[in-house]
XYZ file of N, CA and C in Angstrom:
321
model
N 0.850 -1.177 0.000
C 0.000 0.000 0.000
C 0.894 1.238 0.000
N 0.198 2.404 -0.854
C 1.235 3.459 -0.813
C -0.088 4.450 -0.242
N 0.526 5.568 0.215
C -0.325 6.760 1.047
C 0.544 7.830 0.628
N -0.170 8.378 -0.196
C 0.418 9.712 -0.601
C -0.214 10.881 -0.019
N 1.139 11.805 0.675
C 0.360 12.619 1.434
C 0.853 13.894 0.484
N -0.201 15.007 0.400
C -0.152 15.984 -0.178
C -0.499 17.385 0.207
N 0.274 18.272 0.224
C 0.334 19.653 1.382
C 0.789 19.460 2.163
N 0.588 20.294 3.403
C 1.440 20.302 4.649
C 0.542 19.502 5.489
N -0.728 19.188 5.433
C -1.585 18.059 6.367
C -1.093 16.865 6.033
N -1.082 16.767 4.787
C -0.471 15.133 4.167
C 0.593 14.839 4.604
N 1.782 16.067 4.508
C 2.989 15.570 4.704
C 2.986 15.267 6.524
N 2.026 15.796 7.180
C 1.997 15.683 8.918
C 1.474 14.514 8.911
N 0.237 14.109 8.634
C -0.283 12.581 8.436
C 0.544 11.732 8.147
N 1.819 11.711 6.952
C 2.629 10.845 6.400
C 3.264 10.538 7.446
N 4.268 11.411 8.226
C 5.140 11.262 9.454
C 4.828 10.689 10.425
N 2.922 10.453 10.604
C 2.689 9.550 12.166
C 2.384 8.367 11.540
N 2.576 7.678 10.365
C 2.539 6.662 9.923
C 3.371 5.678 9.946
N 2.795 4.795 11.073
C 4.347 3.684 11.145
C 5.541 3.279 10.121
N 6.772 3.155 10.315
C 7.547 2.477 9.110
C 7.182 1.347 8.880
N 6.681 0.439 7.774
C 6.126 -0.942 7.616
C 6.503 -1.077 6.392
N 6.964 -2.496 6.704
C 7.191 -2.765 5.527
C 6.144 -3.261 3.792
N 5.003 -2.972 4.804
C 3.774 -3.049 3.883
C 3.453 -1.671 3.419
N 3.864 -0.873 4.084
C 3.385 0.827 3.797
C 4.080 1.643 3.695
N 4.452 2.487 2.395
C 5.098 3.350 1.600
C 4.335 4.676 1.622
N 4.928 5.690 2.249
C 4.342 6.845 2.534
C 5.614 7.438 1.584
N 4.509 8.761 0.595
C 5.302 9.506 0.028
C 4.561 11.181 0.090
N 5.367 12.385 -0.021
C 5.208 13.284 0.578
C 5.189 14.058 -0.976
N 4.085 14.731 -1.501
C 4.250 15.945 -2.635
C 3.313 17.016 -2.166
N 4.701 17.924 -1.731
C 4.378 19.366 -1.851
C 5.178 20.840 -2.136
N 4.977 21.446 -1.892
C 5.560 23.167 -2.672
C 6.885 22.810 -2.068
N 8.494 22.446 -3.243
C 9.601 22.579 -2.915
C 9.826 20.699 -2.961
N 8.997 19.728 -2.280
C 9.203 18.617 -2.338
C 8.595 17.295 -3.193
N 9.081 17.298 -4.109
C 8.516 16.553 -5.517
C 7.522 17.212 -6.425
N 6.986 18.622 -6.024
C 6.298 19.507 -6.476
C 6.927 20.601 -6.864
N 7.115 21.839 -8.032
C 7.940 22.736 -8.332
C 6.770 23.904 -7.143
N 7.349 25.176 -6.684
C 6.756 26.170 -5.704
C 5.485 26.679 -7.076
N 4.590 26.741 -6.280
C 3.630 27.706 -7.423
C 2.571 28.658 -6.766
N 2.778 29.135 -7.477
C 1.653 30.553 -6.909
C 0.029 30.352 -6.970
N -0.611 29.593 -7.739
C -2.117 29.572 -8.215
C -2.348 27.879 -8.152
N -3.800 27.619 -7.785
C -4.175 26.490 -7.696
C -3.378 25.733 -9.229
N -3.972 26.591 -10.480
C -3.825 26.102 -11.636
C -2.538 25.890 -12.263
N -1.530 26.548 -11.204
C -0.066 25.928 -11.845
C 0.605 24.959 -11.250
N -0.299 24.498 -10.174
C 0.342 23.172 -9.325
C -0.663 22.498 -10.200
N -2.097 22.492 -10.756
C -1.909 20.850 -11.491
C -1.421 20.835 -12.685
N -0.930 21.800 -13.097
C -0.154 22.090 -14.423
C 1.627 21.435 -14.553
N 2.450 21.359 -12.646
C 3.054 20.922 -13.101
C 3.611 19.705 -12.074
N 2.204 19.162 -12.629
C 2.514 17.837 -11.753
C 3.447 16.568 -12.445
N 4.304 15.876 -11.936
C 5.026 15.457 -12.770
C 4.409 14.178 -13.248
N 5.116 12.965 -13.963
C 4.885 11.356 -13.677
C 5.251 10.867 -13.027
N 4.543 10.129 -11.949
C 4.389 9.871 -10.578
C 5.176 8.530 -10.849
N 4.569 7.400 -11.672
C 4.990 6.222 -11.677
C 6.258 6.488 -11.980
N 7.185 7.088 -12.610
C 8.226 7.002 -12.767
C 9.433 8.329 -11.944
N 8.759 9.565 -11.394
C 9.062 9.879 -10.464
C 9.628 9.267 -9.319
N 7.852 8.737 -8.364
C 7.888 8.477 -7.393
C 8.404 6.652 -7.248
N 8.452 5.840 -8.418
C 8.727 5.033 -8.413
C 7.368 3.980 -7.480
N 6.589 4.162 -8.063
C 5.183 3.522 -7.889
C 5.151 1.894 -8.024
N 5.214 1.696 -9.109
C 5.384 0.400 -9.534
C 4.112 0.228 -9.943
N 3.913 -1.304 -9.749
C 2.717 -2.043 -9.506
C 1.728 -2.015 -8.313
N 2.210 -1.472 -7.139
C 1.391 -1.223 -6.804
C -0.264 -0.837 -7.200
N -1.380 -1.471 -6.423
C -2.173 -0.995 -6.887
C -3.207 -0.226 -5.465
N -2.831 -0.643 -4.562
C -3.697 0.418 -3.486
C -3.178 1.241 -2.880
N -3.951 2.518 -3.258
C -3.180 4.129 -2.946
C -4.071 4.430 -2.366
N -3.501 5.378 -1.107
C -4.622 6.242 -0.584
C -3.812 7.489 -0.617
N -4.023 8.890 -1.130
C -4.363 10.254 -1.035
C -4.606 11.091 -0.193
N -4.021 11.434 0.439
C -4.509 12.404 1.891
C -4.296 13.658 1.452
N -5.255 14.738 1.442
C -5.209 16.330 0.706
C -6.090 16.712 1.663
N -5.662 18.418 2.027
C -6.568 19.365 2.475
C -7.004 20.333 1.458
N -8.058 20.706 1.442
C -8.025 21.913 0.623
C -7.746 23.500 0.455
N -7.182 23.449 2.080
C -6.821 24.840 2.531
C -5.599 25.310 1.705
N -5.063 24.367 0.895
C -3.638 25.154 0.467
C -3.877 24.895 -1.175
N -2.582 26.005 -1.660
C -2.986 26.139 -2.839
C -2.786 24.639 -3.791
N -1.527 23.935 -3.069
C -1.191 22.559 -3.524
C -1.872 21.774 -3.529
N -3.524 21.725 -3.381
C -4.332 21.194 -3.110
C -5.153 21.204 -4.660
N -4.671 22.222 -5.738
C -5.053 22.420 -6.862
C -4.235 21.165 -7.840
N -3.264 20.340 -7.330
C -2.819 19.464 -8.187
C -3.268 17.811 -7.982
N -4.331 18.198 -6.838
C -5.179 16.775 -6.656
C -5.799 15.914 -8.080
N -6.521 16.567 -9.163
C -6.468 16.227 -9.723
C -5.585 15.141 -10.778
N -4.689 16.163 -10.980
C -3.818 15.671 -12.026
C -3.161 14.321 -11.281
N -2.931 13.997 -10.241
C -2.788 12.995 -9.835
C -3.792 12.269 -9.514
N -5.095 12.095 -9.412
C -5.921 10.911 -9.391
C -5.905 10.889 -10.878
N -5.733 11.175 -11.594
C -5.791 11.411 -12.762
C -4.736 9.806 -13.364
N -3.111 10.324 -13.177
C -2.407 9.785 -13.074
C -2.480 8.416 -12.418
N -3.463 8.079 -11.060
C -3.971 6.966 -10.550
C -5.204 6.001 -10.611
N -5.843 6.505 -12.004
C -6.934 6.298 -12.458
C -7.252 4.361 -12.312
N -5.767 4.204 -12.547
C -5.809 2.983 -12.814
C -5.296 1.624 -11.675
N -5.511 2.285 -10.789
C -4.932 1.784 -9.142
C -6.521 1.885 -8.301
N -6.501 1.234 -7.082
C -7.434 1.240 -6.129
C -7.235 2.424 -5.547
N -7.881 3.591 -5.647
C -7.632 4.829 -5.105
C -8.551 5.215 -3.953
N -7.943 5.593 -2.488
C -8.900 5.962 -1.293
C -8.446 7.416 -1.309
N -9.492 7.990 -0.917
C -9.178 9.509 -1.035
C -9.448 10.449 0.682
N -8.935 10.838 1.775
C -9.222 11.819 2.720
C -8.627 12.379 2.456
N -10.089 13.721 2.446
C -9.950 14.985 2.624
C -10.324 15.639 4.078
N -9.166 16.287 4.254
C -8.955 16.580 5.728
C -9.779 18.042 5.772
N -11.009 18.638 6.199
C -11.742 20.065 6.391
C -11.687 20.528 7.564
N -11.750 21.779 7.539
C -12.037 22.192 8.932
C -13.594 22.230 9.553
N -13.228 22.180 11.081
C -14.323 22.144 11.498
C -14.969 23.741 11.720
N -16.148 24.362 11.214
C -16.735 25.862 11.356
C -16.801 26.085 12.810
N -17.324 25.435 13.301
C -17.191 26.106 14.912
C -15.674 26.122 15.829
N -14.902 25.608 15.000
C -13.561 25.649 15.783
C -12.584 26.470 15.014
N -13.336 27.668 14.011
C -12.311 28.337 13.369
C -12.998 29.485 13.983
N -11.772 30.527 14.347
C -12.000 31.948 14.586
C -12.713 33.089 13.409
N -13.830 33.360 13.609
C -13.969 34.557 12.810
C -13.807 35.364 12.574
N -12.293 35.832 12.510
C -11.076 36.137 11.725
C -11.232 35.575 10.532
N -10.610 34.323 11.125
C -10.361 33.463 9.286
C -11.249 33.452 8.963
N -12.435 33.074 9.396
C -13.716 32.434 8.611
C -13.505 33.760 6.952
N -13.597 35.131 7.920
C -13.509 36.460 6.740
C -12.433 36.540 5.522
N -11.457 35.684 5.790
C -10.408 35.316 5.040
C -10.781 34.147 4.021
């Protein structure tokens, strides 16, 4: 099984994930297997090839961990995209409304 974590929630999720030798945690975000980008639309623009990037293989059960709070969250696509053809589990990590300050909420 591989667990790809994506943004800065993914990459925190990835890290409390035991080392096993059944489970391959890999980390894409702004600076790390991802180029830095400014707009949702240029992170799925330059998402790379994963299978031969990340060295995927055969594997076939992936799970996806994405928040949508960040802009790296715009290259979700292009990678299920890329995993079309694998057992794909997908959490999406949201916030909860009553536990955000309304501050941000205005943001």
């Amino acid at each position: 099984m591989v667990i790809i974590g994506l943004g800065e929630a993914g990459k925190n999720i990835c890290s409390k994930v035991p080392k096993n030798g059944n489970i391959r945690t890999i980390v894409l975000d702004a600076g790390k297997n991802l180029p830095k980008c400014s707009t949702h639309e240029e992170y799925e623009a330059s998402v790379p090839k994963l299978a031969n990037k990340l060295r995927l293989g055969k594997e076939k059960d992936v799970w996806l961990i994405v928040s949508g709070a960040g802009r790296v969250s715009g290259a979700c696509l292009a990678i299920l995209e890329q995993l079309k053809d694998r057992n794909v589990n997908v959490i999406h990590i949201s916030s909860d409304a009553l536990l955000i300050s309304k501050t941000i909420m205005r943001i």
